[in-house]
Structure formats: structure tokens, C-alpha cells
Short mmCIF file of C-alpha atoms in Angstrom, two decimals:
data_model
loop_
_atom_site.label_atom_id
_atom_site.label_comp_id
_atom_site.label_asym_id
_atom_site.label_seq_id
_atom_site.Cartn_x
_atom_site.Cartn_y
_atom_site.Cartn_z
CA MET J 133 125.75 160.26 53.37
CA ALA J 134 126.53 160.42 49.68
CA THR J 135 129.97 159.48 48.43
CA GLU J 136 131.79 161.95 46.24
CA PRO J 137 133.47 160.49 43.17
CA GLU J 138 137.21 160.92 42.99
CA VAL J 139 138.27 163.89 40.93
CA GLY J 140 140.49 163.12 37.99
CA SER J 141 140.07 159.36 37.95
CA GLU J 142 136.77 158.08 36.66
CA VAL J 143 135.87 161.26 34.80
CA ARG J 144 138.97 161.01 32.68
CA GLY J 145 139.22 157.27 32.31
CA LEU J 146 142.07 157.09 34.76
CA ALA J 147 140.65 154.46 37.08
CA PRO J 148 143.18 153.63 39.78
CA GLU J 149 145.18 150.50 39.12
CA GLY J 150 143.43 147.39 40.36
CA GLU J 151 140.06 149.15 40.56
CA ALA J 152 138.69 148.39 37.12
CA GLU J 153 134.94 148.76 36.76
CA SER J 154 132.92 145.61 36.39
CA THR J 155 129.36 144.45 36.40
CA ALA J 156 130.10 141.44 38.56
CA GLN J 157 127.61 140.28 41.15
CA GLY J 158 127.65 142.64 44.08
CA ASP J 159 128.26 145.70 41.93
CA PRO J 160 125.39 148.11 42.73
CA ALA J 161 125.19 148.98 39.02
CA ALA J 162 124.42 145.35 38.15
CA THR J 163 121.10 145.47 39.99
CA ASP J 164 118.19 147.87 40.07
CA PRO J 165 116.98 149.67 43.23
CA ALA J 166 114.88 146.59 44.08
CA GLY J 167 117.96 144.36 43.93
CA ARG J 168 116.89 142.62 40.71
CA ASP J 169 119.55 141.78 38.15
CA ARG J 170 119.69 144.12 35.21
CA GLY J 171 119.70 142.89 31.64
CA THR J 172 122.30 143.89 29.10
CA ALA J 173 122.56 146.03 26.00
CA ARG J 174 122.51 142.77 24.06
CA ASP J 175 118.98 142.13 25.34
CA VAL J 176 117.92 145.57 24.14
CA LEU J 177 119.60 145.07 20.78
CA GLU J 178 117.75 141.79 20.23
CA ALA J 179 114.46 143.35 21.32
CA LEU J 180 114.86 146.16 18.78
CA ARG J 181 115.47 143.86 15.80
CA GLY J 182 112.54 144.38 13.49
CA SER J 183 111.26 147.59 15.05
CA VAL J 184 114.34 149.75 14.42
CA PRO J 185 116.29 149.34 11.15
CA ASP J 186 119.70 147.75 11.60
CA HIS J 187 121.56 150.73 10.14
CA LEU J 188 120.22 152.87 13.02
CA LEU J 189 121.64 150.50 15.65
CA LEU J 190 125.33 151.23 16.21
CA THR J 191 127.63 148.71 17.86
CA ASP J 192 130.86 149.27 15.94
CA PRO J 193 133.47 150.59 18.41
CA THR J 194 134.60 153.27 15.98
CA GLN J 195 131.07 154.55 15.55
CA LEU J 196 130.35 154.32 19.25
CA ALA J 197 133.42 156.43 20.00
CA THR J 198 131.73 159.34 18.21
CA TYR J 199 129.24 159.50 21.04
CA GLU J 200 131.53 159.04 24.03
CA CYS J 201 131.11 162.62 25.25
CA ASP J 202 129.03 165.75 24.81
CA GLY J 203 130.32 169.33 24.89
CA LEU J 204 132.21 168.57 28.11
CA ALA J 205 134.93 166.48 26.51
CA ALA J 206 136.80 165.87 29.78
CA TYR J 207 134.23 163.16 30.57
CA ARG J 208 134.29 160.20 28.19
CA VAL J 209 132.37 156.95 28.38
CA THR J 210 131.74 154.72 25.38
CA PRO J 211 128.11 153.53 25.28
CA ALA J 212 127.31 149.86 24.75
CA LEU J 213 124.72 150.59 22.06
CA VAL J 214 123.63 153.72 20.16
CA VAL J 215 120.16 154.02 18.66
CA LEU J 216 119.73 156.76 16.05
CA ALA J 217 116.02 157.37 16.37
CA ASP J 218 114.28 158.40 13.15
CA THR J 219 110.81 158.48 14.67
CA ALA J 220 109.13 158.87 18.03
CA GLU J 221 108.24 155.19 17.73
CA HIS J 222 111.95 154.34 17.63
CA VAL J 223 112.43 156.25 20.87
CA THR J 224 109.48 154.46 22.44
CA ALA J 225 110.64 151.03 21.34
CA THR J 226 114.12 151.66 22.68
CA VAL J 227 113.04 152.99 26.07
CA ARG J 228 110.46 150.23 26.37
CA ALA J 229 113.14 147.59 25.71
CA CYS J 230 115.43 149.24 28.24
CA ALA J 231 112.60 149.24 30.79
CA GLU J 232 111.80 145.60 30.14
CA HIS J 233 115.40 144.58 30.76
CA ARG J 234 116.17 147.35 33.29
CA VAL J 235 119.05 148.59 31.15
CA PRO J 236 120.20 152.21 31.65
CA PHE J 237 119.60 154.66 28.82
CA VAL J 238 120.73 158.22 28.13
CA ALA J 239 119.06 160.62 25.69
CA ARG J 240 121.21 162.89 23.55
CA GLY J 241 120.30 165.75 21.22
CA SER J 242 123.07 167.66 19.42
CA GLY J 243 125.59 166.84 22.14
CA THR J 244 126.46 170.46 22.95
CA GLY J 245 125.81 170.30 26.69
CA LEU J 246 128.59 171.56 28.94
CA SER J 247 127.95 169.62 32.14
CA GLY J 248 128.17 166.04 30.88
CA GLY J 249 124.40 165.61 30.99
CA ALA J 250 124.46 163.37 27.90
CA LEU J 251 127.48 161.36 29.03
CA PRO J 252 126.66 157.76 28.06
CA HIS J 253 126.43 154.84 30.44
CA ALA J 254 129.07 152.19 29.76
CA GLU J 255 126.59 149.30 29.93
CA GLY J 256 123.69 151.33 28.64
CA VAL J 257 121.98 152.60 25.51
CA LEU J 258 122.39 156.06 24.05
CA VAL J 259 119.18 157.30 22.39
CA VAL J 260 120.10 159.99 19.85
CA THR J 261 117.21 162.29 18.88
CA SER J 262 119.08 164.61 16.50
CA ARG J 263 117.47 163.02 13.41
CA LEU J 264 113.98 164.01 14.62
CA ARG J 265 114.12 167.41 12.90
CA THR J 266 110.61 168.12 11.67
CA LEU J 267 109.31 171.60 12.40
CA HIS J 268 105.62 170.76 12.19
CA GLU J 269 103.93 174.13 12.55
CA VAL J 270 104.54 177.82 13.08
CA ARG J 271 101.25 179.39 14.07
CA ARG J 272 101.22 183.17 13.99
CA ALA J 273 97.64 183.36 15.22
CA ASP J 274 98.40 181.95 18.66
CA GLN J 275 102.20 182.43 18.73
CA ARG J 276 103.03 178.74 18.88
CA ALA J 277 105.41 176.36 17.13
CA VAL J 278 105.29 172.58 17.21
CA VAL J 279 108.69 170.96 16.84
CA ASP J 280 110.50 167.65 17.10
CA PRO J 281 113.29 167.42 19.71
CA GLY J 282 116.08 167.43 17.14
CA VAL J 283 115.07 170.76 15.59
CA ILE J 284 117.90 173.28 15.95
CA ASN J 285 117.15 176.22 18.23
CA LEU J 286 117.95 178.89 15.62
CA GLN J 287 115.80 177.18 12.98
CA VAL J 288 112.70 177.90 15.02
CA SER J 289 113.42 181.63 14.93
CA LYS J 290 114.29 181.55 11.23
CA ALA J 291 110.99 179.85 10.48
CA ALA J 292 109.03 182.28 12.65
CA ASN J 293 110.76 185.55 11.65
CA PRO J 294 108.79 186.04 8.39
CA GLN J 295 105.65 186.04 10.49
CA GLY J 296 107.07 188.56 12.94
CA TYR J 297 108.07 186.18 15.76
CA TYR J 298 111.06 184.31 17.17
CA PHE J 299 112.01 181.75 19.83
CA ALA J 300 113.49 183.74 22.72
CA PRO J 301 115.86 181.29 24.52
CA ASP J 302 119.19 181.73 22.75
CA PRO J 303 122.13 179.81 24.22
CA SER J 304 125.46 180.64 22.61
CA SER J 305 125.28 177.28 20.81
CA GLN J 306 121.93 178.13 19.23
CA GLN J 307 123.22 177.43 15.73
CA ILE J 308 123.67 173.77 16.61
CA CYS J 309 121.90 172.95 19.89
CA SER J 310 118.51 171.25 19.70
CA ILE J 311 115.16 172.00 21.29
CA GLY J 312 115.24 168.62 23.02
CA GLY J 313 118.52 169.53 24.67
CA ASN J 314 117.18 172.98 25.59
CA VAL J 315 114.21 171.30 27.27
CA ALA J 316 116.41 168.82 29.14
CA GLU J 317 118.77 171.51 30.42
CA ASN J 318 116.32 174.42 30.73
CA SER J 319 118.70 176.43 28.58
CA GLY J 320 118.96 180.18 28.85
CA GLY J 321 121.22 182.47 26.90
CA ALA J 322 122.15 186.12 26.76
CA HIS J 323 118.54 187.29 26.55
CA CYS J 324 117.13 185.25 29.44
CA LEU J 325 117.50 188.30 31.70
CA LYS J 326 114.39 189.79 30.09
CA TYR J 327 112.70 186.77 28.49
CA GLY J 328 113.48 183.94 30.88
CA PHE J 329 114.71 180.40 30.40
CA THR J 330 113.31 177.61 28.24
CA SER J 331 110.86 176.65 31.01
CA GLY J 332 108.96 179.85 30.31
CA HIS J 333 108.58 179.02 26.63
CA VAL J 334 107.46 175.37 26.62
CA LEU J 335 103.73 174.80 26.88
CA ALA J 336 103.25 171.10 26.20
CA LEU J 337 105.34 168.01 25.55
CA ASP J 338 104.97 164.53 24.14
CA LEU J 339 107.42 162.25 25.87
CA VAL J 340 108.35 158.68 26.58
CA THR J 341 108.52 157.91 30.28
CA PRO J 342 111.29 155.68 31.67
CA THR J 343 108.73 152.87 31.83
CA GLY J 344 108.22 153.12 28.07
CA GLU J 345 104.84 154.85 28.00
CA GLN J 346 104.01 157.58 25.49
CA VAL J 347 102.32 160.44 27.30
CA SER J 348 101.41 164.07 26.67
CA ILE J 349 101.79 166.66 29.40
CA GLY J 350 100.94 170.34 29.59
CA THR J 351 98.46 172.30 27.57
CA GLU J 352 98.52 175.11 25.04
CA ALA J 353 95.95 176.95 27.11
CA PRO J 354 97.18 179.14 29.98
CA ASP J 355 96.92 178.26 33.66
CA ALA J 356 96.11 174.55 33.38
CA PRO J 357 94.88 172.91 36.58
CA GLY J 358 96.83 170.25 38.43
CA TYR J 359 100.55 169.82 38.99
CA ASP J 360 102.93 171.55 36.60
CA LEU J 361 104.43 168.43 35.05
CA VAL J 362 105.99 170.41 32.20
CA GLY J 363 107.72 172.53 34.81
CA ALA J 364 109.04 169.39 36.48
CA PHE J 365 110.22 167.87 33.21
CA VAL J 366 111.97 170.92 31.76
CA GLY J 367 115.45 171.02 33.27
CA SER J 368 115.30 167.44 34.58
CA GLU J 369 118.34 166.59 32.44
CA GLY J 370 116.88 163.46 30.92
CA THR J 371 116.15 161.79 34.25
CA LEU J 372 112.36 161.79 33.82
CA GLY J 373 112.05 160.58 30.23
CA VAL J 374 112.70 161.57 26.61
CA ALA J 375 110.79 164.37 24.87
CA THR J 376 109.58 163.50 21.37
CA ARG J 377 107.67 166.67 20.50
CA ALA J 378 107.29 170.15 22.01
CA VAL J 379 104.83 172.99 21.68
CA VAL J 380 106.76 176.20 22.30
CA ARG J 381 105.72 179.80 22.73
CA LEU J 382 106.93 182.34 20.17
CA THR J 383 107.79 185.94 21.06
CA ARG J 384 106.94 188.92 18.89
CA LEU J 385 109.92 190.60 17.23
CA PRO J 386 110.56 193.98 18.86
CA GLU J 387 109.91 197.20 16.97
CA GLU J 388 113.44 198.39 17.62
CA VAL J 389 116.71 196.89 18.85
CA ARG J 390 119.78 198.83 19.89
CA THR J 391 123.01 197.11 20.87
CA VAL J 392 125.74 199.09 22.56
CA LEU J 393 129.33 198.27 23.42
CA ALA J 394 131.07 200.10 26.24
CA GLY J 395 134.76 199.82 27.12
CA PHE J 396 135.89 200.11 30.76
CA ALA J 397 139.22 199.96 32.54
CA SER J 398 138.07 197.20 34.88
CA THR J 399 135.34 194.67 35.59
CA ASP J 400 134.53 196.64 38.74
CA GLN J 401 133.53 199.63 36.62
CA ALA J 402 131.56 197.50 34.18
CA GLY J 403 129.83 195.77 37.09
CA ALA J 404 128.97 199.09 38.70
CA ALA J 405 127.45 200.27 35.43
CA THR J 406 125.38 197.07 35.27
CA SER J 407 123.98 197.60 38.76
CA ALA J 408 123.21 201.25 38.01
CA ILE J 409 121.36 200.34 34.80
CA ILE J 410 119.17 197.80 36.59
CA ALA J 411 118.66 200.17 39.53
CA ALA J 412 117.40 202.80 37.08
CA GLY J 413 114.49 200.50 36.27
CA ILE J 414 115.83 199.43 32.88
CA VAL J 415 115.58 195.76 31.99
CA PRO J 416 117.80 195.23 28.95
CA ALA J 417 117.18 192.27 26.70
CA ALA J 418 120.79 191.33 27.47
CA ILE J 419 123.67 192.74 29.48
CA GLU J 420 127.00 190.93 29.25
CA ILE J 421 130.54 191.47 30.53
CA MET J 422 133.82 190.10 29.22
CA ASP J 423 137.12 190.69 31.00
CA ALA J 424 140.50 191.44 29.44
CA LEU J 425 141.53 187.79 29.05
CA ALA J 426 138.26 186.86 27.36
CA ILE J 427 138.59 189.90 25.07
CA GLU J 428 142.12 188.83 24.14
CA ALA J 429 140.86 185.37 23.20
CA ALA J 430 137.95 186.73 21.16
CA GLU J 431 140.20 189.15 19.28
CA LYS J 432 142.56 186.34 18.32
CA ALA J 433 139.70 184.12 17.21
CA VAL J 434 137.31 186.43 15.36
CA SER J 435 138.91 189.94 15.31
CA CYS J 436 135.84 191.45 16.93
CA GLY J 437 137.38 194.93 17.20
CA TYR J 438 136.52 195.60 20.83
CA PRO J 439 137.96 198.76 22.44
CA ALA J 440 141.75 198.52 22.62
CA GLY J 441 143.17 198.38 26.12
CA ALA J 442 139.84 197.63 27.77
CA GLY J 443 139.95 195.80 31.08
CA ALA J 444 136.33 194.86 30.47
CA VAL J 445 133.62 195.44 27.90
CA LEU J 446 129.91 195.70 28.56
CA VAL J 447 127.45 194.64 25.86
CA VAL J 448 123.94 195.96 26.40
CA GLU J 449 121.00 195.20 24.13
CA LEU J 450 117.78 197.16 24.43
CA ASP J 451 114.62 196.18 22.61
CA GLY J 452 110.95 197.05 22.55
CA ALA J 453 108.87 199.99 21.35
CA ALA J 454 111.01 202.56 19.53
CA ALA J 455 110.20 205.41 21.89
CA GLU J 456 110.96 203.31 24.96
CA VAL J 457 114.24 202.04 23.51
CA GLY J 458 115.30 205.57 22.63
CA HIS J 459 114.70 206.73 26.19
CA GLU J 460 116.55 203.73 27.68
CA TYR J 461 119.47 204.18 25.30
CA ALA J 462 120.04 207.73 26.49
CA ALA J 463 119.95 206.60 30.10
CA VAL J 464 122.37 203.70 29.50
CA GLU J 465 124.88 205.99 27.77
CA GLN J 466 124.73 208.47 30.63
CA ILE J 467 125.22 205.75 33.24
CA CYS J 468 128.15 204.15 31.41
CA ARG J 469 129.95 207.47 31.06
CA GLN J 470 129.31 208.27 34.74
CA GLU J 471 130.86 204.91 35.68
CA GLY J 472 134.00 205.64 33.68
CA CYS J 473 133.55 204.06 30.25
CA PHE J 474 136.14 205.41 27.82
CA GLU J 475 134.46 204.23 24.62
CA PHE J 476 130.76 203.87 23.80
CA ARG J 477 129.43 202.51 20.50
CA MET J 478 125.98 201.73 19.19
CA ALA J 479 125.21 199.27 16.39
CA THR J 480 123.05 201.01 13.81
CA ASP J 481 122.01 197.97 11.79
CA ALA J 482 121.81 194.19 11.98
CA ALA J 483 125.32 193.74 10.56
CA GLU J 484 126.90 195.97 13.20
CA ARG J 485 124.84 194.28 15.88
CA ALA J 486 126.12 190.89 14.75
CA GLU J 487 129.67 192.27 14.82
CA ILE J 488 129.32 193.27 18.47
CA TRP J 489 127.85 189.89 19.40
CA LYS J 490 130.48 187.99 17.42
CA GLY J 491 133.10 188.41 20.12
CA ARG J 492 130.76 187.47 22.95
CA LYS J 493 129.22 184.43 21.26
CA SER J 494 132.59 183.06 20.21
CA ALA J 495 134.17 183.57 23.62
CA PHE J 496 134.09 179.97 24.89
CA ALA J 497 135.63 178.42 21.81
CA ALA J 498 137.96 181.39 21.38
CA VAL J 499 139.72 180.62 24.64
CA GLY J 500 141.25 177.67 22.84
CA ARG J 501 143.42 180.26 21.03
CA ILE J 502 145.17 181.26 24.23
CA SER J 503 145.21 178.01 26.18
CA PRO J 504 145.55 174.35 25.17
CA ASP J 505 142.96 173.25 27.74
CA TYR J 506 140.25 174.95 29.72
CA ILE J 507 137.26 174.24 31.92
CA VAL J 508 134.04 176.17 31.29
CA GLN J 509 132.40 176.71 34.66
CA ASP J 510 128.86 177.90 35.29
CA GLY J 511 127.67 179.40 38.55
CA VAL J 512 125.39 182.21 39.62
CA VAL J 513 125.50 184.80 42.39
CA PRO J 514 123.31 187.73 43.38
CA ARG J 515 124.19 190.56 41.02
CA THR J 516 125.25 192.78 43.91
CA SER J 517 127.90 190.21 44.88
CA LEU J 518 129.62 190.31 41.50
CA PRO J 519 132.45 192.71 42.45
CA ALA J 520 133.41 190.74 45.58
CA VAL J 521 133.17 187.38 43.81
CA LEU J 522 135.27 188.57 40.86
CA ARG J 523 137.94 189.95 43.16
CA ARG J 524 138.14 186.68 45.10
CA MET J 525 138.29 184.72 41.86
CA GLY J 526 141.27 186.84 40.89
CA GLU J 527 142.95 185.97 44.20
CA ILE J 528 142.25 182.24 43.70
CA SER J 529 143.68 182.46 40.21
CA ALA J 530 146.89 184.04 41.53
CA GLU J 531 147.19 181.60 44.45
CA LYS J 532 146.86 178.55 42.20
CA GLY J 533 148.92 179.92 39.34
CA LEU J 534 146.20 179.47 36.73
CA ARG J 535 144.57 182.11 34.56
CA VAL J 536 140.80 182.54 34.70
CA ALA J 537 138.95 184.34 31.91
CA ASN J 538 135.52 185.73 32.69
CA VAL J 539 132.48 185.95 30.47
CA PHE J 540 129.15 186.40 32.17
CA HIS J 541 125.52 187.37 31.97
CA ALA J 542 125.98 190.34 34.25
CA GLY J 543 122.32 191.22 34.56
CA ASP J 544 121.42 188.09 36.48
CA GLY J 545 124.84 187.31 38.00
CA ASN J 546 125.41 184.19 35.89
CA LEU J 547 129.16 183.62 35.77
CA HIS J 548 131.00 181.64 33.13
CA PRO J 549 134.62 181.60 34.32
CA LEU J 550 137.00 179.72 32.06
CA VAL J 551 139.88 178.08 33.93
CA LEU J 552 142.88 177.87 31.61
CA PHE J 553 145.53 175.19 31.93
CA ASP J 554 147.84 172.88 30.04
CA ALA J 555 146.97 169.26 30.69
CA SER J 556 150.46 168.20 29.60
CA GLU J 557 151.89 169.86 32.74
CA GLU J 558 152.00 167.52 35.71
CA GLY J 559 149.30 168.39 38.22
CA ALA J 560 147.78 171.16 36.09
CA THR J 561 144.53 169.30 35.49
CA GLU J 562 144.02 168.66 39.18
CA ARG J 563 144.75 172.30 40.01
CA ALA J 564 142.29 173.44 37.34
CA GLU J 565 139.59 171.22 38.80
CA GLU J 566 140.42 172.51 42.27
CA VAL J 567 140.08 176.11 41.08
CA SER J 568 136.85 175.22 39.34
CA GLY J 569 135.49 173.75 42.58
CA LEU J 570 136.63 176.74 44.65
CA ILE J 571 134.71 179.02 42.30
CA LEU J 572 131.53 177.03 42.89
CA ASP J 573 132.14 177.19 46.65
CA LEU J 574 132.47 180.95 46.27
CA CYS J 575 129.11 181.10 44.50
CA ILE J 576 127.45 179.15 47.31
CA GLU J 577 129.10 181.33 50.00
CA HIS J 578 127.56 184.39 48.39
CA GLY J 579 124.06 182.93 48.28
CA GLY J 580 124.27 181.71 44.71
CA SER J 581 124.08 178.37 42.96
CA ILE J 582 126.44 175.84 41.40
CA THR J 583 124.73 176.21 38.04
CA GLY J 584 123.03 179.04 36.21
CA GLU J 585 122.10 177.44 32.92
CA HIS J 586 124.41 174.55 32.03
CA GLY J 587 122.84 172.00 34.34
CA VAL J 588 124.41 169.69 36.91
CA GLY J 589 125.00 166.61 34.77
CA SER J 590 127.98 164.46 35.65
CA ASP J 591 130.21 167.43 36.25
CA LYS J 592 128.63 168.91 39.37
CA ALA J 593 126.74 166.07 41.01
CA ARG J 594 129.43 165.92 43.68
CA TYR J 595 128.78 169.54 44.58
CA MET J 596 125.06 169.11 45.23
CA PRO J 597 125.59 168.22 48.94
CA ARG J 598 127.29 171.58 49.36
CA MET J 599 124.00 173.27 48.48
CA PHE J 600 121.44 170.81 49.78
CA THR J 601 120.95 168.63 52.86
CA ASP J 602 120.52 164.87 52.63
CA ASP J 603 116.80 165.36 53.23
CA ASP J 604 116.64 167.86 50.36
CA LEU J 605 118.37 165.45 48.01
CA ASP J 606 116.25 162.50 49.08
CA THR J 607 113.09 164.53 48.47
CA MET J 608 114.27 165.41 44.97
CA GLN J 609 115.13 161.79 44.37
CA MET J 610 111.60 160.75 45.34
CA VAL J 611 110.29 162.86 42.46
CA ARG J 612 112.75 161.15 40.16
CA CYS J 613 111.74 157.70 41.39
CA ALA J 614 108.06 158.49 40.78
CA PHE J 615 108.88 158.75 37.07
CA ASP J 616 111.67 156.18 37.01
CA PRO J 617 111.25 153.47 39.68
CA ASP J 618 113.93 151.25 38.11
CA GLY J 619 116.54 154.02 38.00
CA ILE J 620 117.37 153.57 34.32
CA ALA J 621 116.90 157.10 32.92
CA ASN J 622 120.25 158.88 32.73
CA PRO J 623 121.62 157.38 35.95
CA GLY J 624 124.55 159.06 37.63
CA LYS J 625 123.44 162.57 36.69
CA ILE J 626 122.44 165.46 38.95
CA TYR J 627 122.60 163.57 42.24
CA PRO J 628 125.65 162.26 44.06
CA THR J 629 125.42 158.52 44.09
CA PRO J 630 124.53 155.93 45.04
CA ARG J 631 121.25 157.26 46.41
CA LEU J 632 118.05 155.35 45.96
CA CYS J 633 117.54 155.19 42.18
CA GLY J 634 120.94 156.63 41.26
CA GLU J 635 124.10 155.10 39.92
CA ARG J 636 127.56 156.36 39.20
CA PRO J 637 128.75 157.20 35.68
CA ARG J 638 131.24 154.49 34.85
CA ILE J 639 134.18 153.98 32.59
CA ARG J 640 133.99 150.57 30.95
CA GLN J 641 137.08 148.42 30.79
CA GLY J 642 137.47 144.98 29.26
CA ALA J 643 135.29 143.37 26.60
CA HIS J 644 132.37 145.14 24.95
CA PRO J 645 129.07 144.15 26.64
CA LEU J 646 127.69 142.84 23.35
CA THR J 647 130.51 140.36 22.93
CA GLY J 648 130.78 137.02 24.58
CA ASP J 649 127.21 136.04 23.78
CA GLY J 650 127.67 135.24 20.13
CA VAL J 651 126.52 138.68 19.02
CA GLU J 652 128.45 140.15 16.12
CA VAL J 653 129.88 143.56 16.92
CA PHE J 654 130.32 145.33 13.62
#
């Protein structure tokens, strides 16, 4: 049976007194799954001399601290070595050196992930791919783009727009998140209701396997024979290797787009309108709900001008052929008014559309205006369960004395509750984590999942046994071990540990791993 990590200790660097982490003999992390001793980051550093320029190899503690967390800042681990890859060959050399010495490595793109998927390993190497930013091709003829992993999501659309196309997956961080990160996390976004997640838009990949081999998987042609290795790799959170190039599918820009904003007295009304819209056979490009607390935060942050006094707002975007959009717009307006909306607006141009989206896309960061600390949670439930789940979340919030703001992709039941707290208050952090966990339990109880689009990472590995049996988890781990027999690719992520190839994310204490062997740490 898997062991759950203690909440509030190792994830926040608060290891209990007398239980400092070490790599001493007998520590499971000091050996690989076959019981062989692992090498050290020093071994990898020495192996990379000559193949990776020195200025791309970071060992200075101040520089390393820059990479101690991703978008989930509650988890912090300083890596032993950072490699800023400038080329795919740098990635290959690094992974190959890690494989030779059985040293853990973690790949990182822009570092915007919200589940701790790019949390470094204390004795491992962090491979940063954000400098691989070449957008090689945009091919209108076959609706393809060929990109490096560090290319920013939004840049793909900007490059394709003049030719009448765009890249459909659009996470809220699309101005900064990278394609490599989107591939690792199978990112979605507001428009995934109609256009699907990243997995539906990646056709082929070049990657470096955990054993250091450069391979190409997938094909640009449809319906390739054999196992869907691209499907297995996308969303594997860096546990199956590191992508170094991707061929992605582009989507044709719609003839017409209409974005509407509807104000309701409550989330129940907004949720009822959502269900009625879907039941009417309409599939909006996006359909989003924000509750009163999220609206308050957005107003303070970006003055988005949402309907005053609204208990919830519904943002609906319709796109497609002009005639079809016109028909759907009329139906959506009728449904919203029937469900009690007191204000209904339509954006008439791109500027007004951006104004409506400004509040929604800023919502996560905006919560910082109304609370010193918060946890962004990500779960999904059947859309029809939304009213019951939201009501229970309200009860949990009241019982625990913590506010919970709600922003969610209503069309597919993907919740993003934000648990607000003040870490300076004694016990508040623990209560916030408890509330966060209760929300995930609620999602599971209603037939949902512990993640909709943010991944499992370090944050939710302990919740996996609540969804899956030991046999389920062991079967998944067998897939992982087929790619990574030494258990060095992003260990401690997705699966509760230790299980077979897995290890626990660790907080390093004591001397830097590169010291003590005559290596200069600069």
C-alpha cells in the first residue's frame, strides 16, 4: 500500500525535527529500482563539460534558487544542477549523462504549471527547455506548425493568424506557457470544450527518452498504425522523456465570433443556464462561470466592469459560420433570460471581446488582491453535478472558516476553486490544505476526477489512491517503467511513492551535493 506524504511538512520545507533528508545508504532515493547506487549531480556535471557550455550549467545557489518551484510556489526544492539547454543536443547529452549515472532529472519549460509537475529533485538535474524557441514552420497547406518545446503557446497563433489559422489549446497562461509544458501537462483552456485538449492537436514529437535515446514518435498522416505513443506521451508530466520538437495541428480561424456576458444572481442560475445551452444542442467554443468572490477579485485587479451586484457571471463564446453563430446567439440570449439573467451583453469587436475575457483570464492572479495566500485547485465533475458540488463547497467553506472563490469551465464541469487563507495565521495553511483535499474528495464522490487540466504533479500524487486501486496504479507504473526502467525521469510525480520506479520529492538539507568532492560551486 502506498504511503501518503505528510501534508505541510516536506512540501513546504518544514521537515520534522530530527528527520532531515539524506542520501545515506539505506535511503531508497540513493539507489535505483534494481538496488544499484545512484551517481550524483557532480558526475553529470563532469560528463557535460565540453558538450554543454559552462555558462549554461548553473550551480550557484542564488541562480539555482530561481528554479526551486514552478507556478505552485508552495512546493520548493532547490535542484543540484540546472542545465539551460540551447539545443536538442544539450537535452540529449544531459539526459544521457543522467541515465549513465542514474541521476534523477526533471524537465521544465516556462515554469507556469500549477501542480508542481516541474518541481526539481534535490539531488537531481533540472533540464530547462525555455531557450529552445524556434518556430520552424507554419504550413497553411496542411494546417501544421513545427515548433521547439520552448515556443510560447500564443506565439504559435500569432504566427499562424496571417494565414487564417491558430493553435486552439489556450490555457490562461498562454502568453507565457510553452508548448513543451502544454505537451507534458496535456493543457486545455477555456476553449477545450469545443476544440479539446493539447492531445488532440499534437501529431508527432521528437523526444529524448529517459535512457538518453533520441526518437521520433507519431506521424503527420492521420490514423497511423500501431500503439498511440504520442497519446501516451502527451500528459505524462515529464515521466516518459523530454520533448525537443513538436508537430502541431492548426485550426482554421472561424468566420465569426460572438462573446456574451450574462449576469445572474447566483451560481445556481448560471449553472442552470449552462446546462440548458448544452441541452439545446449548442456547443459553445467556451462557457465559463465566475462567482461573486472571483468577480470581486477581478474587479480590483483589472476593473473588468462586470455586472454590478452579480452573484455569478457567465461568459459564453460562440464561433463558426456566421449564420450558425447568429442562430446560436439568439438561442443563448433566450435561455439566459429564461434562467433569470438580469444583464446580457455582447462584444461587437475584438476589443470588447478582450475586455470581457480580461476579468476571466486574470482571475487566478487577481485573487491575490483579496487574500495574502491562496491555493488554486483543479478538479472535474459531471456538468449535471455542478449545482450540488458548488453548494457542498459552500458548506465546507463555512465549516472551515475559509473563503473559496470559484472560477470554472462550466461546459465540461472543470472546477478551479481558489481556497483563500492567510499563512501568517496559525493553522490556516493546514486548514486550507484540508479544504483543498475535501474539494477533491467531493469531485471523486460525484464521479469526477482530481484533475481536469493542471495535472497531478507533486501536489495530488497522494490523492491518486482515492481514485485508483493498487492494481490500477501498478499497471500505470508498468507503462512508466517501460520508458524509464531506472526511475530517473521526474521521480515523485503523479504516483504516490515509493512504488516500483517512483521516489518521493525531497527537500535537501545540509551541504550542496556538488560540494565535498573538490568541485567549485560558483
